[in-house]
CSV table of C-alpha atoms in Angstrom, one decimal:
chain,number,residue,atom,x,y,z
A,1,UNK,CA,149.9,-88.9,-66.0
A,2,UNK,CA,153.7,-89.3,-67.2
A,3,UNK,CA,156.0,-90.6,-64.2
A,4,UNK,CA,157.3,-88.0,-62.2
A,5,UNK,CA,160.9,-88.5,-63.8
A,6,UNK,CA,159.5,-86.8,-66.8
A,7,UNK,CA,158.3,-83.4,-67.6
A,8,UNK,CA,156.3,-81.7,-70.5
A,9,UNK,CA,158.1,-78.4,-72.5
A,10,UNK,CA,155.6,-76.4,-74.2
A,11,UNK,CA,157.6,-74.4,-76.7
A,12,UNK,CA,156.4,-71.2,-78.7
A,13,UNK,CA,152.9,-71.9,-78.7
A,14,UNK,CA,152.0,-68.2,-79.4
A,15,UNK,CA,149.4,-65.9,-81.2
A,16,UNK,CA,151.7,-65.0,-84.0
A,17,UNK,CA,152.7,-68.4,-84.8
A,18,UNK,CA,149.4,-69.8,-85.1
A,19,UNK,CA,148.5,-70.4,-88.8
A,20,UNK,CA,147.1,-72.8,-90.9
A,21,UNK,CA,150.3,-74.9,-90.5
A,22,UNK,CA,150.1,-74.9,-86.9
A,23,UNK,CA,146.5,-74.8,-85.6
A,24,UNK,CA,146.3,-78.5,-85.8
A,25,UNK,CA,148.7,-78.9,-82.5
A,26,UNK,CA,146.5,-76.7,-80.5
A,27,UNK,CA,144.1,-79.3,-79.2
A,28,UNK,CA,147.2,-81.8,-79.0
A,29,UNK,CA,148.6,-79.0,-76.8
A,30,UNK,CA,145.7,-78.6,-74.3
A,31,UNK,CA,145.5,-82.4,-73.7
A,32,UNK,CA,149.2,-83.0,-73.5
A,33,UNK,CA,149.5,-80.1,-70.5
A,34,UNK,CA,147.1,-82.4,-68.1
A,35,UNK,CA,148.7,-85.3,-68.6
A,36,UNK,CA,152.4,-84.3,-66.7
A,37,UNK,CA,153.3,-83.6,-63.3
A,38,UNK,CA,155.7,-81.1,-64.4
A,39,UNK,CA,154.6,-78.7,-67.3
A,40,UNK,CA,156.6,-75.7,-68.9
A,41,UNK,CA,155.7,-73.3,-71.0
A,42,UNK,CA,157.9,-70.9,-73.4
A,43,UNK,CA,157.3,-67.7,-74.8
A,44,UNK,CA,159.3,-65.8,-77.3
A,45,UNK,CA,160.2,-62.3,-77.0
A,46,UNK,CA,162.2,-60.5,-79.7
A,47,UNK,CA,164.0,-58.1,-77.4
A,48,UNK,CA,165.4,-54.8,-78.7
A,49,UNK,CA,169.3,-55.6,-80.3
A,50,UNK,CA,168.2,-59.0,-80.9
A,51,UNK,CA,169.8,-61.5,-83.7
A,52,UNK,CA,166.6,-61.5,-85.6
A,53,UNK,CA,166.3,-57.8,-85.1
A,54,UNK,CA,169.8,-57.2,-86.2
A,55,UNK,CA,170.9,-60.2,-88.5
A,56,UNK,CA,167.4,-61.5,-90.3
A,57,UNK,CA,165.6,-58.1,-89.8
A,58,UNK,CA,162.5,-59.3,-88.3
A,59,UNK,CA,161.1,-57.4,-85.9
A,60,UNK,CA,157.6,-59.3,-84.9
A,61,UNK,CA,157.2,-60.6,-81.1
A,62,UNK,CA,158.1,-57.5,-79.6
A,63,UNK,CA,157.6,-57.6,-75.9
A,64,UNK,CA,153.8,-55.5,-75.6
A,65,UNK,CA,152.9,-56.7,-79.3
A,66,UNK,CA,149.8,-59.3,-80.1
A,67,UNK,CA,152.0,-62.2,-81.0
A,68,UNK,CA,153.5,-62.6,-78.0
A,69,UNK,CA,150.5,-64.4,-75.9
A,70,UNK,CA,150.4,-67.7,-75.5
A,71,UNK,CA,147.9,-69.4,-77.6
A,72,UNK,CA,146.3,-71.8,-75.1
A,73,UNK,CA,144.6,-71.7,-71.8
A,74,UNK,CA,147.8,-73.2,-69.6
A,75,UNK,CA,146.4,-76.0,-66.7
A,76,UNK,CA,147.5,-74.5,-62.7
A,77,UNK,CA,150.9,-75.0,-62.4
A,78,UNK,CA,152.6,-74.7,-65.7
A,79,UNK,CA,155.5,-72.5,-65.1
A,80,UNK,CA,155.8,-70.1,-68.0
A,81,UNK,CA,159.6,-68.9,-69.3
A,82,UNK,CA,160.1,-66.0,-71.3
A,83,UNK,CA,163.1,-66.4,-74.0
A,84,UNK,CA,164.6,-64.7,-76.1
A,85,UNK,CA,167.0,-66.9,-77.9
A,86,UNK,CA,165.8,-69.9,-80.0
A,87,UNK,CA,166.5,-72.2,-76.7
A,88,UNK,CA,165.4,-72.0,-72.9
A,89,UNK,CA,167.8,-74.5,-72.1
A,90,UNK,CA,169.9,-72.3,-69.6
A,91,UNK,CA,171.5,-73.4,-66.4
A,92,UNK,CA,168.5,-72.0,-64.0
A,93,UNK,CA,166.6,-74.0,-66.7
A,94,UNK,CA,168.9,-77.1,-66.1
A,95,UNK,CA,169.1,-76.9,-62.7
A,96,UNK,CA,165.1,-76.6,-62.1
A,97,UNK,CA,165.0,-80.2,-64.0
A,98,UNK,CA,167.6,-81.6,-62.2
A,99,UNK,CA,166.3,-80.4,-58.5
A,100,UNK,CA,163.0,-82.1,-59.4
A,101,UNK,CA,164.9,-85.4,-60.3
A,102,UNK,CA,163.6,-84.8,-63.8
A,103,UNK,CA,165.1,-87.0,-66.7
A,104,UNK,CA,163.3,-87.0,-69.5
A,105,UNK,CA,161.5,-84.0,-71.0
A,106,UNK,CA,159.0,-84.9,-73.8
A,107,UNK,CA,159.2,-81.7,-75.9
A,108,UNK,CA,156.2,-80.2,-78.3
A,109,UNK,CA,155.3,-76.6,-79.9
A,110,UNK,CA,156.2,-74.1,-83.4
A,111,UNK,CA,158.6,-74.5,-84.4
A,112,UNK,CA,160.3,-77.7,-85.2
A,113,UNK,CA,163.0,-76.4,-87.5
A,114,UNK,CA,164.2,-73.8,-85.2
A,115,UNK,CA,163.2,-73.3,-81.2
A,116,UNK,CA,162.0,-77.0,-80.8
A,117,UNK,CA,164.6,-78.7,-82.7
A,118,UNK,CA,167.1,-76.2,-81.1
A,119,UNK,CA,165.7,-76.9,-77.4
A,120,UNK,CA,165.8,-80.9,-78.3
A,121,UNK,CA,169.5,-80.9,-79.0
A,122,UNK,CA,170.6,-78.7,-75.5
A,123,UNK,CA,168.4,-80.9,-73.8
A,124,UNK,CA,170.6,-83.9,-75.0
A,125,UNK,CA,173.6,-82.4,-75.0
A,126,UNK,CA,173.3,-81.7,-71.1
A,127,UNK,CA,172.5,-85.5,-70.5
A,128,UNK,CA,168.5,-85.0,-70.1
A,129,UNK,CA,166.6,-87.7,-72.6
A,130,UNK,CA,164.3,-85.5,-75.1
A,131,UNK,CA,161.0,-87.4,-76.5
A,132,UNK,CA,160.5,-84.9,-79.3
A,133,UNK,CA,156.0,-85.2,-79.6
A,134,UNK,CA,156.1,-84.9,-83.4
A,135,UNK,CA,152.2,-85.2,-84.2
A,136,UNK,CA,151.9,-82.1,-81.6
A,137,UNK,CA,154.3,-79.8,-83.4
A,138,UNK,CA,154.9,-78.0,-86.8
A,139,UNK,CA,156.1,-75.3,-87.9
A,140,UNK,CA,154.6,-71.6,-89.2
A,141,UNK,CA,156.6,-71.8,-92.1
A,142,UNK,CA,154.9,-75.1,-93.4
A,143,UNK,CA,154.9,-78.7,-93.4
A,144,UNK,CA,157.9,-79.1,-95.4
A,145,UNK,CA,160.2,-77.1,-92.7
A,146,UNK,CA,158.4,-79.7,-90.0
A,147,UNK,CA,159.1,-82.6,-92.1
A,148,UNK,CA,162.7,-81.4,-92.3
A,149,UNK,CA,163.2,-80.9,-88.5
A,150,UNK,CA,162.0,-84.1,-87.9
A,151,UNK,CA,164.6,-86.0,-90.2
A,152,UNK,CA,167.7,-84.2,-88.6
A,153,UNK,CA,166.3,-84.6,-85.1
A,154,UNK,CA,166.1,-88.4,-86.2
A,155,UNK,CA,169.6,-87.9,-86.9
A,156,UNK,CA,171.0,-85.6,-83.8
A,157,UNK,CA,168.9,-87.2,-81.0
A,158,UNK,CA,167.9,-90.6,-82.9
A,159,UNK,CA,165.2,-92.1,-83.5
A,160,UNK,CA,163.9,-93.8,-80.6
A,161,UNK,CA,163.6,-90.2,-79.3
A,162,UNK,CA,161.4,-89.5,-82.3
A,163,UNK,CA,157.4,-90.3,-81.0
């Protein structure tokens, strides 16, 4: 188990992002959950009015549709957050961390290009050290978009936070 200054963030790891680009990070998933003290879990839901509904006219992840579920069994304890915004980095969020003395948060899920690498950066930007678990994330859209997070998150967070 990781010390109890660190905590695990489970991001996206959802029904309707599993594909053949992600499926590989399942198992990764499962094992990484019992191996911290403090686990979270996030699920995306496209909300009515949303950006994506509005601006990029996608409409999947709607609150009661299949996509939505979380695509692992989560251990006792993991605290699940509903999002609806590429980030769960909010000040309830913050403040949770902070009142379990929590200062690192090592950080895996779909996808890297956009919620992970988006959670990574607010993390850091609020003072909290992100370990960004690349072998146990990807992305739905492919490799490619993964391998592409992964180089500007070298750059935004650098590289020692890179594992």
């Amino acid at each position: 188990m990781e010390n109890s200054r660190s905590a695990l963030l489970i991001i996206d790891v959802q029904m309707g992002f599993v594909n053949d680009a992600t499926r590989h990070i399942l198992p990764k998933v499962e094992a990484l959950q019992k191996q911290y003290k403090h686990v979270y879990a996030t699920r995306f839901i496209n909300a009515e009015g949303s950006p994506y509904r509005r601006l990029l006219g996608w409409h999947r992840f709607y609150e009661s549709s299949a996509d939505v579920p979380l695509a692992f069994e989560p251990v006792d304890g993991v605290e699940v957050i509903d999002k609806h915004v590429y980030t769960c980095v909010t000040p309830a969020f913050l403040d949770d961390l902070r009142s379990k003395g929590i200062e690192e948060v090592a950080i895996c899920g779909i996808d890297t290009d956009a919620c992970v690498a988006t959670c990574a950066v607010d993390l850091f930007e609020n003072g909290f050290r992100p370990i960004l678990l690349s072998e146990a994330c990807a992305s739905h859209a492919g490799a490619e978009y993964h391998e592409a997070a992964i180089r500007i998150l070298t750059r935004l967070i650098g590289k020692k936070q890179i594992v």
